[in-house]
GROMACS .gro file of C-alpha atoms in nm:
model
  471
    1UNK     CA    1  -1.036   2.475   1.076
    2UNK     CA    2  -0.682   2.538   1.211
    3UNK     CA    3  -0.430   2.271   1.123
    4UNK     CA    4  -0.344   2.031   1.404
    5UNK     CA    5  -0.027   1.849   1.296
    6UNK     CA    6  -0.076   1.574   1.554
    7UNK     CA    7  -0.442   1.510   1.473
    8UNK     CA    8  -0.389   1.175   1.306
    9UNK     CA    9  -0.152   1.046   1.575
   10UNK     CA   10  -0.203   1.206   1.914
   11UNK     CA   11  -0.578   1.271   1.912
   12UNK     CA   12  -0.674   0.926   1.789
   13UNK     CA   13  -0.439   0.770   2.045
   14UNK     CA   14  -0.615   0.941   2.332
   15UNK     CA   15  -0.949   0.845   2.184
   16UNK     CA   16  -0.848   0.479   2.153
   17UNK     CA   17  -0.705   0.261   1.880
   18UNK     CA   18  -0.849   0.436   1.577
   19UNK     CA   19  -0.627   0.500   1.277
   20UNK     CA   20  -0.563   0.780   1.031
   21UNK     CA   21  -0.827   0.654   0.792
   22UNK     CA   22  -1.102   0.696   1.051
   23UNK     CA   23  -1.039   1.055   1.156
   24UNK     CA   24  -0.782   1.255   0.970
   25UNK     CA   25  -0.892   1.200   0.610
   26UNK     CA   26  -1.246   1.313   0.668
   27UNK     CA   27  -1.126   1.630   0.836
   28UNK     CA   28  -0.857   1.698   0.578
   29UNK     CA   29  -1.136   1.723   0.322
   30UNK     CA   30  -1.270   2.025   0.508
   31UNK     CA   31  -0.958   2.233   0.550
   32UNK     CA   32  -0.700   2.430   0.358
   33UNK     CA   33  -0.345   2.326   0.443
   34UNK     CA   34  -0.086   2.605   0.442
   35UNK     CA   35   0.239   2.499   0.277
   36UNK     CA   36   0.438   2.518   0.599
   37UNK     CA   37   0.185   2.297   0.780
   38UNK     CA   38   0.148   2.016   0.527
   39UNK     CA   39   0.456   1.836   0.661
   40UNK     CA   40   0.354   1.490   0.788
   41UNK     CA   41   0.676   1.475   0.993
   42UNK     CA   42   0.608   1.775   1.214
   43UNK     CA   43   0.705   1.665   1.568
   44UNK     CA   44   0.441   1.612   1.835
   45UNK     CA   45   0.435   1.445   2.177
   46UNK     CA   46   0.340   1.081   2.240
   47UNK     CA   47   0.075   0.961   2.485
   48UNK     CA   48   0.295   0.976   2.793
   49UNK     CA   49   0.628   1.121   2.899
   50UNK     CA   50   0.897   0.946   2.692
   51UNK     CA   51   1.227   0.820   2.830
   52UNK     CA   52   1.403   0.862   2.495
   53UNK     CA   53   1.370   1.080   2.186
   54UNK     CA   54   1.572   0.895   1.923
   55UNK     CA   55   1.663   0.539   1.825
   56UNK     CA   56   1.980   0.404   1.664
   57UNK     CA   57   1.935   0.039   1.564
   58UNK     CA   58   2.255  -0.149   1.481
   59UNK     CA   59   2.137  -0.451   1.281
   60UNK     CA   60   2.383  -0.737   1.245
   61UNK     CA   61   2.240  -0.900   0.935
   62UNK     CA   62   2.292  -1.276   0.917
   63UNK     CA   63   2.255  -1.384   1.278
   64UNK     CA   64   2.557  -1.345   1.512
   65UNK     CA   65   2.647  -1.652   1.717
   66UNK     CA   66   2.559  -1.577   2.076
   67UNK     CA   67   2.745  -1.894   2.179
   68UNK     CA   68   3.073  -1.758   2.042
   69UNK     CA   69   3.026  -1.397   2.153
   70UNK     CA   70   2.807  -1.357   2.461
   71UNK     CA   71   2.735  -1.690   2.631
   72UNK     CA   72   3.006  -1.918   2.764
   73UNK     CA   73   2.875  -2.276   2.786
   74UNK     CA   74   3.135  -2.505   2.951
   75UNK     CA   75   2.892  -2.799   2.943
   76UNK     CA   76   2.855  -2.756   2.566
   77UNK     CA   77   3.231  -2.781   2.531
   78UNK     CA   78   3.231  -3.090   2.752
   79UNK     CA   79   2.989  -3.265   2.519
   80UNK     CA   80   3.144  -3.132   2.200
   81UNK     CA   81   3.104  -3.380   1.914
   82UNK     CA   82   2.824  -3.577   2.079
   83UNK     CA   83   2.461  -3.599   1.960
   84UNK     CA   84   2.221  -3.356   2.127
   85UNK     CA   85   1.955  -3.499   2.359
   86UNK     CA   86   1.645  -3.611   2.172
   87UNK     CA   87   1.434  -3.407   2.413
   88UNK     CA   88   1.590  -3.088   2.274
   89UNK     CA   89   1.544  -3.146   1.904
   90UNK     CA   90   1.226  -3.353   1.887
   91UNK     CA   91   0.974  -3.170   1.668
   92UNK     CA   92   1.211  -2.879   1.601
   93UNK     CA   93   1.275  -2.737   1.256
   94UNK     CA   94   1.608  -2.602   1.136
   95UNK     CA   95   1.716  -2.437   0.814
   96UNK     CA   96   2.011  -2.660   0.715
   97UNK     CA   97   2.105  -2.896   0.999
   98UNK     CA   98   2.128  -3.263   0.913
   99UNK     CA   99   1.975  -3.526   1.142
  100UNK     CA  100   2.319  -3.643   1.255
  101UNK     CA  101   2.441  -3.294   1.358
  102UNK     CA  102   2.658  -3.298   1.671
  103UNK     CA  103   2.699  -3.052   1.956
  104UNK     CA  104   2.964  -2.786   1.898
  105UNK     CA  105   3.140  -2.619   2.188
  106UNK     CA  106   3.281  -2.273   2.127
  107UNK     CA  107   3.651  -2.244   2.047
  108UNK     CA  108   3.656  -1.888   2.181
  109UNK     CA  109   3.795  -1.782   2.518
  110UNK     CA  110   3.555  -1.603   2.752
  111UNK     CA  111   3.599  -1.380   3.055
  112UNK     CA  112   3.365  -1.178   3.275
  113UNK     CA  113   3.387  -0.800   3.264
  114UNK     CA  114   3.252  -0.500   3.452
  115UNK     CA  115   3.060  -0.482   3.775
  116UNK     CA  116   2.776  -0.670   3.608
  117UNK     CA  117   3.001  -0.966   3.528
  118UNK     CA  118   2.896  -0.995   3.165
  119UNK     CA  119   3.065  -1.276   2.974
  120UNK     CA  120   3.233  -1.171   2.652
  121UNK     CA  121   3.449  -1.366   2.412
  122UNK     CA  122   3.790  -1.247   2.306
  123UNK     CA  123   3.641  -1.148   1.969
  124UNK     CA  124   3.481  -0.833   2.121
  125UNK     CA  125   3.760  -0.654   2.311
  126UNK     CA  126   3.605  -0.305   2.276
  127UNK     CA  127   3.272  -0.420   2.415
  128UNK     CA  128   3.447  -0.464   2.748
  129UNK     CA  129   3.440  -0.085   2.783
  130UNK     CA  130   3.058  -0.066   2.773
  131UNK     CA  131   2.943  -0.374   2.965
  132UNK     CA  132   2.818  -0.159   3.253
  133UNK     CA  133   2.653   0.097   3.022
  134UNK     CA  134   2.423  -0.141   2.838
  135UNK     CA  135   2.138  -0.377   2.921
  136UNK     CA  136   2.203  -0.736   2.808
  137UNK     CA  137   1.910  -0.950   2.691
  138UNK     CA  138   2.028  -1.313   2.682
  139UNK     CA  139   1.694  -1.488   2.635
  140UNK     CA  140   1.552  -1.339   2.315
  141UNK     CA  141   1.323  -1.553   2.099
  142UNK     CA  142   1.183  -1.515   1.749
  143UNK     CA  143   0.949  -1.719   1.528
  144UNK     CA  144   1.115  -1.728   1.185
  145UNK     CA  145   1.434  -1.915   1.088
  146UNK     CA  146   1.512  -1.801   0.731
  147UNK     CA  147   1.705  -1.479   0.680
  148UNK     CA  148   1.473  -1.256   0.474
  149UNK     CA  149   1.152  -1.340   0.664
  150UNK     CA  150   1.337  -1.328   0.998
  151UNK     CA  151   1.477  -0.983   0.921
  152UNK     CA  152   1.128  -0.866   0.828
  153UNK     CA  153   0.991  -1.015   1.150
  154UNK     CA  154   1.243  -0.831   1.367
  155UNK     CA  155   1.203  -0.506   1.174
  156UNK     CA  156   0.829  -0.512   1.104
  157UNK     CA  157   0.675  -0.764   1.346
  158UNK     CA  158   0.565  -0.981   1.053
  159UNK     CA  159   0.754  -1.218   0.827
  160UNK     CA  160   0.612  -1.113   0.489
  161UNK     CA  161   0.659  -0.781   0.306
  162UNK     CA  162   0.390  -0.516   0.328
  163UNK     CA  163   0.396  -0.414   0.695
  164UNK     CA  164   0.554  -0.090   0.820
  165UNK     CA  165   0.895  -0.114   0.981
  166UNK     CA  166   0.974  -0.011   1.336
  167UNK     CA  167   1.132   0.313   1.214
  168UNK     CA  168   0.819   0.393   1.015
  169UNK     CA  169   0.591   0.335   1.313
  170UNK     CA  170   0.813   0.558   1.528
  171UNK     CA  171   0.817   0.849   1.282
  172UNK     CA  172   0.444   0.803   1.219
  173UNK     CA  173   0.379   0.829   1.591
  174UNK     CA  174   0.622   1.110   1.674
  175UNK     CA  175   0.721   1.293   1.357
  176UNK     CA  176   1.076   1.423   1.352
  177UNK     CA  177   1.241   1.740   1.488
  178UNK     CA  178   1.471   1.758   1.186
  179UNK     CA  179   1.344   1.988   0.912
  180UNK     CA  180   1.651   1.948   0.691
  181UNK     CA  181   1.691   1.568   0.694
  182UNK     CA  182   1.455   1.270   0.671
  183UNK     CA  183   1.300   1.146   0.993
  184UNK     CA  184   1.410   0.786   0.929
  185UNK     CA  185   1.755   0.723   0.779
  186UNK     CA  186   1.917   0.394   0.674
  187UNK     CA  187   2.293   0.336   0.649
  188UNK     CA  188   2.445   0.017   0.506
  189UNK     CA  189   2.787  -0.149   0.521
  190UNK     CA  190   2.936  -0.489   0.455
  191UNK     CA  191   2.995  -0.684   0.134
  192UNK     CA  192   2.630  -0.684   0.023
  193UNK     CA  193   2.290  -0.550   0.115
  194UNK     CA  194   2.070  -0.730   0.369
  195UNK     CA  195   1.835  -1.002   0.246
  196UNK     CA  196   1.479  -0.866   0.199
  197UNK     CA  197   1.631  -0.534   0.087
  198UNK     CA  198   1.429  -0.216   0.114
  199UNK     CA  199   1.121  -0.397   0.246
  200UNK     CA  200   1.307  -0.386   0.580
  201UNK     CA  201   1.268  -0.008   0.601
  202UNK     CA  202   0.944   0.021   0.407
  203UNK     CA  203   0.650   0.220   0.541
  204UNK     CA  204   0.415  -0.057   0.424
  205UNK     CA  205   0.060   0.070   0.426
  206UNK     CA  206   0.156   0.389   0.613
  207UNK     CA  207   0.207   0.700   0.400
  208UNK     CA  208   0.549   0.693   0.236
  209UNK     CA  209   0.661   0.999   0.434
  210UNK     CA  210   0.752   0.749   0.703
  211UNK     CA  211   0.968   0.509   0.503
  212UNK     CA  212   1.343   0.491   0.561
  213UNK     CA  213   1.568   0.695   0.335
  214UNK     CA  214   1.903   0.528   0.254
  215UNK     CA  215   2.208   0.753   0.263
  216UNK     CA  216   2.525   0.649   0.082
  217UNK     CA  217   2.858   0.656   0.259
  218UNK     CA  218   3.053   0.764  -0.050
  219UNK     CA  219   2.981   1.012  -0.324
  220UNK     CA  220   2.653   1.203  -0.319
  221UNK     CA  221   2.457   1.101  -0.005
  222UNK     CA  222   2.145   1.070  -0.219
  223UNK     CA  223   2.150   1.023  -0.595
  224UNK     CA  224   2.017   1.307  -0.809
  225UNK     CA  225   2.003   1.546  -0.513
  226UNK     CA  226   2.214   1.815  -0.681
  227UNK     CA  227   2.068   2.062  -0.928
  228UNK     CA  228   2.137   2.017  -1.301
  229UNK     CA  229   2.390   2.254  -1.452
  230UNK     CA  230   2.238   2.597  -1.508
  231UNK     CA  231   1.961   2.566  -1.245
  232UNK     CA  232   2.011   2.821  -0.968
  233UNK     CA  233   1.875   2.789  -0.614
  234UNK     CA  234   1.632   3.070  -0.697
  235UNK     CA  235   1.503   2.879  -1.000
  236UNK     CA  236   1.455   2.568  -0.794
  237UNK     CA  237   1.279   2.757  -0.514
  238UNK     CA  238   1.027   2.891  -0.766
  239UNK     CA  239   0.976   2.542  -0.908
  240UNK     CA  240   0.924   2.382  -0.564
  241UNK     CA  241   0.677   2.655  -0.465
  242UNK     CA  242   0.477   2.616  -0.786
  243UNK     CA  243   0.457   2.237  -0.754
  244UNK     CA  244   0.361   2.267  -0.386
  245UNK     CA  245   0.076   2.505  -0.477
  246UNK     CA  246  -0.057   2.259  -0.732
  247UNK     CA  247  -0.024   1.970  -0.489
  248UNK     CA  248  -0.210   2.159  -0.216
  249UNK     CA  249  -0.498   2.228  -0.454
  250UNK     CA  250  -0.521   1.857  -0.526
  251UNK     CA  251  -0.489   1.778  -0.154
  252UNK     CA  252  -0.796   1.988  -0.079
  253UNK     CA  253  -0.991   1.782  -0.332
  254UNK     CA  254  -0.890   1.423  -0.260
  255UNK     CA  255  -0.723   1.437   0.086
  256UNK     CA  256  -0.466   1.177  -0.016
  257UNK     CA  257  -0.184   1.167   0.244
  258UNK     CA  258   0.059   1.074  -0.034
  259UNK     CA  259   0.021   1.428  -0.167
  260UNK     CA  260   0.144   1.565   0.166
  261UNK     CA  261   0.432   1.320   0.132
  262UNK     CA  262   0.517   1.458  -0.211
  263UNK     CA  263   0.505   1.821  -0.092
  264UNK     CA  264   0.730   1.737   0.200
  265UNK     CA  265   0.969   1.537  -0.020
  266UNK     CA  266   1.031   1.835  -0.248
  267UNK     CA  267   1.088   2.065   0.050
  268UNK     CA  268   1.317   1.822   0.231
  269UNK     CA  269   1.520   1.754  -0.083
  270UNK     CA  270   1.562   2.129  -0.137
  271UNK     CA  271   1.694   2.178   0.218
  272UNK     CA  272   1.908   1.862   0.203
  273UNK     CA  273   2.115   2.010  -0.077
  274UNK     CA  274   2.284   2.208   0.200
  275UNK     CA  275   2.234   1.985   0.506
  276UNK     CA  276   2.337   1.649   0.357
  277UNK     CA  277   2.687   1.750   0.241
  278UNK     CA  278   2.749   1.915   0.579
  279UNK     CA  279   2.630   1.600   0.757
  280UNK     CA  280   2.875   1.384   0.563
  281UNK     CA  281   3.181   1.596   0.647
  282UNK     CA  282   3.337   1.357   0.895
  283UNK     CA  283   3.663   1.547   0.858
  284UNK     CA  284   3.503   1.816   1.075
  285UNK     CA  285   3.526   1.578   1.372
  286UNK     CA  286   3.831   1.586   1.596
  287UNK     CA  287   4.112   1.338   1.540
  288UNK     CA  288   4.035   1.193   1.884
  289UNK     CA  289   3.673   1.123   1.784
  290UNK     CA  290   3.772   0.966   1.453
  291UNK     CA  291   4.020   0.744   1.637
  292UNK     CA  292   3.755   0.649   1.894
  293UNK     CA  293   3.533   0.506   1.620
  294UNK     CA  294   3.807   0.394   1.386
  295UNK     CA  295   3.641   0.610   1.121
  296UNK     CA  296   3.815   0.732   0.807
  297UNK     CA  297   3.661   1.030   0.623
  298UNK     CA  298   3.589   0.959   0.259
  299UNK     CA  299   3.548   0.588   0.310
  300UNK     CA  300   3.246   0.364   0.352
  301UNK     CA  301   3.240   0.148   0.663
  302UNK     CA  302   3.040   0.052   0.968
  303UNK     CA  303   3.266   0.280   1.174
  304UNK     CA  304   3.184   0.580   0.951
  305UNK     CA  305   2.815   0.492   0.969
  306UNK     CA  306   2.819   0.480   1.351
  307UNK     CA  307   2.972   0.827   1.359
  308UNK     CA  308   2.715   0.944   1.103
  309UNK     CA  309   2.441   0.799   1.324
  310UNK     CA  310   2.554   1.018   1.612
  311UNK     CA  311   2.566   1.321   1.383
  312UNK     CA  312   2.216   1.240   1.257
  313UNK     CA  313   2.054   1.223   1.601
  314UNK     CA  314   2.236   1.544   1.694
  315UNK     CA  315   2.054   1.703   1.402
  316UNK     CA  316   1.715   1.575   1.516
  317UNK     CA  317   1.671   1.262   1.302
  318UNK     CA  318   1.429   1.041   1.491
  319UNK     CA  319   1.529   0.690   1.381
  320UNK     CA  320   1.861   0.573   1.234
  321UNK     CA  321   1.910   0.213   1.125
  322UNK     CA  322   2.249   0.064   1.040
  323UNK     CA  323   2.278  -0.269   0.858
  324UNK     CA  324   2.607  -0.457   0.854
  325UNK     CA  325   2.610  -0.784   0.663
  326UNK     CA  326   2.819  -1.103   0.663
  327UNK     CA  327   2.717  -1.260   0.997
  328UNK     CA  328   2.591  -1.582   0.833
  329UNK     CA  329   2.840  -1.844   0.952
  330UNK     CA  330   2.736  -2.194   0.848
  331UNK     CA  331   3.094  -2.303   0.788
  332UNK     CA  332   3.278  -2.333   0.460
  333UNK     CA  333   3.489  -2.088   0.268
  334UNK     CA  334   3.453  -1.737   0.413
  335UNK     CA  335   3.165  -1.837   0.641
  336UNK     CA  336   3.333  -2.006   0.936
  337UNK     CA  337   3.325  -1.942   1.310
  338UNK     CA  338   3.697  -1.868   1.322
  339UNK     CA  339   3.851  -1.633   1.065
  340UNK     CA  340   3.524  -1.508   0.912
  341UNK     CA  341   3.358  -1.443   1.248
  342UNK     CA  342   3.671  -1.270   1.378
  343UNK     CA  343   3.674  -1.045   1.071
  344UNK     CA  344   3.315  -0.927   1.100
  345UNK     CA  345   3.354  -0.875   1.475
  346UNK     CA  346   3.654  -0.653   1.404
  347UNK     CA  347   3.438  -0.458   1.158
  348UNK     CA  348   3.182  -0.362   1.422
  349UNK     CA  349   3.328  -0.406   1.772
  350UNK     CA  350   3.517  -0.080   1.811
  351UNK     CA  351   3.260   0.146   1.644
  352UNK     CA  352   2.956   0.002   1.823
  353UNK     CA  353   3.124   0.052   2.160
  354UNK     CA  354   3.245   0.398   2.056
  355UNK     CA  355   2.892   0.504   1.967
  356UNK     CA  356   2.772   0.431   2.322
  357UNK     CA  357   3.074   0.602   2.478
  358UNK     CA  358   3.046   0.906   2.250
  359UNK     CA  359   2.674   0.951   2.311
  360UNK     CA  360   2.733   0.919   2.684
  361UNK     CA  361   3.008   1.180   2.703
  362UNK     CA  362   2.799   1.425   2.496
  363UNK     CA  363   2.494   1.383   2.720
  364UNK     CA  364   2.295   1.220   2.439
  365UNK     CA  365   2.269   0.863   2.570
  366UNK     CA  366   1.997   0.957   2.819
  367UNK     CA  367   1.768   1.053   2.531
  368UNK     CA  368   1.882   0.801   2.270
  369UNK     CA  369   1.820   0.427   2.256
  370UNK     CA  370   2.091   0.216   2.092
  371UNK     CA  371   2.000  -0.143   1.996
  372UNK     CA  372   2.249  -0.412   1.876
  373UNK     CA  373   2.086  -0.725   1.735
  374UNK     CA  374   2.070  -0.976   1.454
  375UNK     CA  375   1.756  -1.150   1.326
  376UNK     CA  376   1.819  -1.471   1.524
  377UNK     CA  377   2.096  -1.667   1.692
  378UNK     CA  378   2.295  -1.984   1.621
  379UNK     CA  379   2.242  -2.348   1.717
  380UNK     CA  380   2.444  -2.538   1.980
  381UNK     CA  381   2.480  -2.804   1.709
  382UNK     CA  382   2.746  -2.748   1.447
  383UNK     CA  383   2.760  -2.768   1.071
  384UNK     CA  384   3.059  -2.931   0.906
  385UNK     CA  385   3.139  -2.774   0.571
  386UNK     CA  386   3.513  -2.811   0.589
  387UNK     CA  387   3.525  -2.544   0.859
  388UNK     CA  388   3.314  -2.492   1.172
  389UNK     CA  389   2.972  -2.331   1.147
  390UNK     CA  390   2.630  -2.316   1.313
  391UNK     CA  391   2.275  -2.313   1.176
  392UNK     CA  392   2.001  -2.054   1.234
  393UNK     CA  393   1.843  -2.070   1.580
  394UNK     CA  394   1.517  -1.903   1.684
  395UNK     CA  395   1.477  -2.036   2.040
  396UNK     CA  396   1.737  -1.815   2.206
  397UNK     CA  397   1.982  -1.541   2.116
  398UNK     CA  398   2.144  -1.233   2.272
  399UNK     CA  399   2.107  -0.863   2.200
  400UNK     CA  400   2.193  -0.549   2.389
  401UNK     CA  401   2.036  -0.206   2.435
  402UNK     CA  402   2.165   0.115   2.590
  403UNK     CA  403   2.004   0.447   2.667
  404UNK     CA  404   1.746   0.634   2.866
  405UNK     CA  405   1.495   0.441   3.074
  406UNK     CA  406   1.696   0.116   3.084
  407UNK     CA  407   1.891  -0.050   3.363
  408UNK     CA  408   2.258  -0.010   3.274
  409UNK     CA  409   2.484  -0.305   3.340
  410UNK     CA  410   2.186  -0.536   3.379
  411UNK     CA  411   2.184  -0.901   3.270
  412UNK     CA  412   1.837  -1.022   3.178
  413UNK     CA  413   1.751  -1.376   3.080
  414UNK     CA  414   1.919  -1.715   3.100
  415UNK     CA  415   1.947  -2.018   2.873
  416UNK     CA  416   2.003  -2.384   2.952
  417UNK     CA  417   2.351  -2.531   2.994
  418UNK     CA  418   2.372  -2.612   2.622
  419UNK     CA  419   2.240  -2.273   2.510
  420UNK     CA  420   1.942  -2.421   2.332
  421UNK     CA  421   1.638  -2.269   2.503
  422UNK     CA  422   1.546  -1.990   2.743
  423UNK     CA  423   1.509  -2.092   3.108
  424UNK     CA  424   1.436  -1.747   3.255
  425UNK     CA  425   1.363  -1.395   3.134
  426UNK     CA  426   1.240  -1.474   2.783
  427UNK     CA  427   1.190  -1.171   2.558
  428UNK     CA  428   1.004  -1.229   2.236
  429UNK     CA  429   1.053  -0.998   1.938
  430UNK     CA  430   0.701  -0.861   1.996
  431UNK     CA  431   0.801  -0.784   2.357
  432UNK     CA  432   1.111  -0.603   2.232
  433UNK     CA  433   0.897  -0.385   2.005
  434UNK     CA  434   0.647  -0.314   2.283
  435UNK     CA  435   0.932  -0.208   2.512
  436UNK     CA  436   1.094   0.022   2.256
  437UNK     CA  437   0.759   0.194   2.193
  438UNK     CA  438   0.706   0.222   2.569
  439UNK     CA  439   1.041   0.402   2.606
  440UNK     CA  440   0.927   0.643   2.334
  441UNK     CA  441   0.607   0.717   2.526
  442UNK     CA  442   0.358   0.487   2.350
  443UNK     CA  443   0.123   0.213   2.454
  444UNK     CA  444   0.199  -0.039   2.180
  445UNK     CA  445  -0.164  -0.154   2.175
  446UNK     CA  446  -0.286   0.194   2.086
  447UNK     CA  447  -0.036   0.303   1.821
  448UNK     CA  448  -0.249   0.181   1.532
  449UNK     CA  449  -0.337   0.249   1.170
  450UNK     CA  450  -0.661   0.143   1.003
  451UNK     CA  451  -0.599  -0.047   0.682
  452UNK     CA  452  -0.833  -0.273   0.484
  453UNK     CA  453  -1.098  -0.260   0.752
  454UNK     CA  454  -0.899  -0.330   1.065
  455UNK     CA  455  -0.659  -0.158   1.301
  456UNK     CA  456  -0.300  -0.274   1.255
  457UNK     CA  457  -0.017  -0.225   1.500
  458UNK     CA  458   0.352  -0.314   1.511
  459UNK     CA  459   0.300  -0.590   1.767
  460UNK     CA  460  -0.013  -0.729   1.595
  461UNK     CA  461  -0.209  -0.901   1.877
  462UNK     CA  462   0.100  -0.984   2.084
  463UNK     CA  463   0.368  -0.821   2.293
  464UNK     CA  464   0.425  -0.708   2.650
  465UNK     CA  465   0.657  -0.447   2.793
  466UNK     CA  466   0.962  -0.599   2.964
  467UNK     CA  467   0.940  -0.402   3.289
  468UNK     CA  468   1.228  -0.589   3.450
  469UNK     CA  469   1.482  -0.407   3.231
  470UNK     CA  470   1.339  -0.060   3.290
  471UNK     CA  471   1.516   0.177   3.527
   0.00000   0.00000   0.00000
């Protein structure tokens, strides 16, 4: 039987929601896989014509305060220091708020920018340049109010570890055009890693070919990638070929997709010995481009990672996820809504805007989706820990997206005058996932994988495409 690299994705999608376990494994038992065709990440088309080819997800870990960045609430300032209405908080759960918490109006100055009239606080001066290039979602809702589970929920559609991440579902469904780099790459910046760690980019029960691969901003991009002293490229090529032959023999016997993962991992690592160092050479960029991002070659920063993200999608990487930490502002030393929030905004503002502008001028924005989001928002009520802060809030927050298939300069969603709940245009996390998959050419209800006797999908039994934001 000739090898069909899209058998376990495309064919089962057209046939209905049947996963890899139902079709591909039984047929793998009957065929001999040539070495060049055992790559699980070979690219293949989705169900329908996609609007985008790649995704760059800028994850603001900790929960940015939409009330101090994106939503001016004059009424909230008017009632600053007063108790919230009982009708708002009755039956609600919060992570840390005390029963006597008072309303907290933003201390930031806001103005409207662009033809769309998007409100931005003074903390995001560079975002003013892209207000008419992005689609603003101001009524986003999630279900989980603690950091680790909430990050998992936004990344994986479920609050406990074990489910595949969005990037894993995308590479499972589409493969990746890049033969010299992983299909799903993770870049991190900030003072610490995100809570929930590598479960955020795990492939869960999908084959591990589809998990995210972290690249380091300094030193070797991947540890232990270089050959030991005395091992020539020719020696390594012979070793990789011999191991691949043995793995293919085992693959013919047991049809375990993890063997295909192992074969591909050796091949990709071999090619990355050349491609990864070249990728990391930010000094090859023009001085104007480095200045646009605020990037500094040889360093490790969100700015460098945004520039790397553009270089990655240029080289065919399907899904790039950036995590930047330190957005958790409850108040107290180093976690306030004044100096600490201003600092982390300065870390990301210029580079995030530059990424959109750079993709646009290179003709890449039409085929790339950029998402900027945290795991939840912040409460209209304040926390007093010596300095101003806000608690976790799941009922409404703001994110933005830019790229092919979206309405640029579009404001979607509204919240009440205190910024507590959504009054129009609500977008649940499951709806966000359904919409991203739709832009990539998938019906989110049919991109499934059979595991433990049932068909799983990213959106579980929920989700609807947000057609109002589509161009």
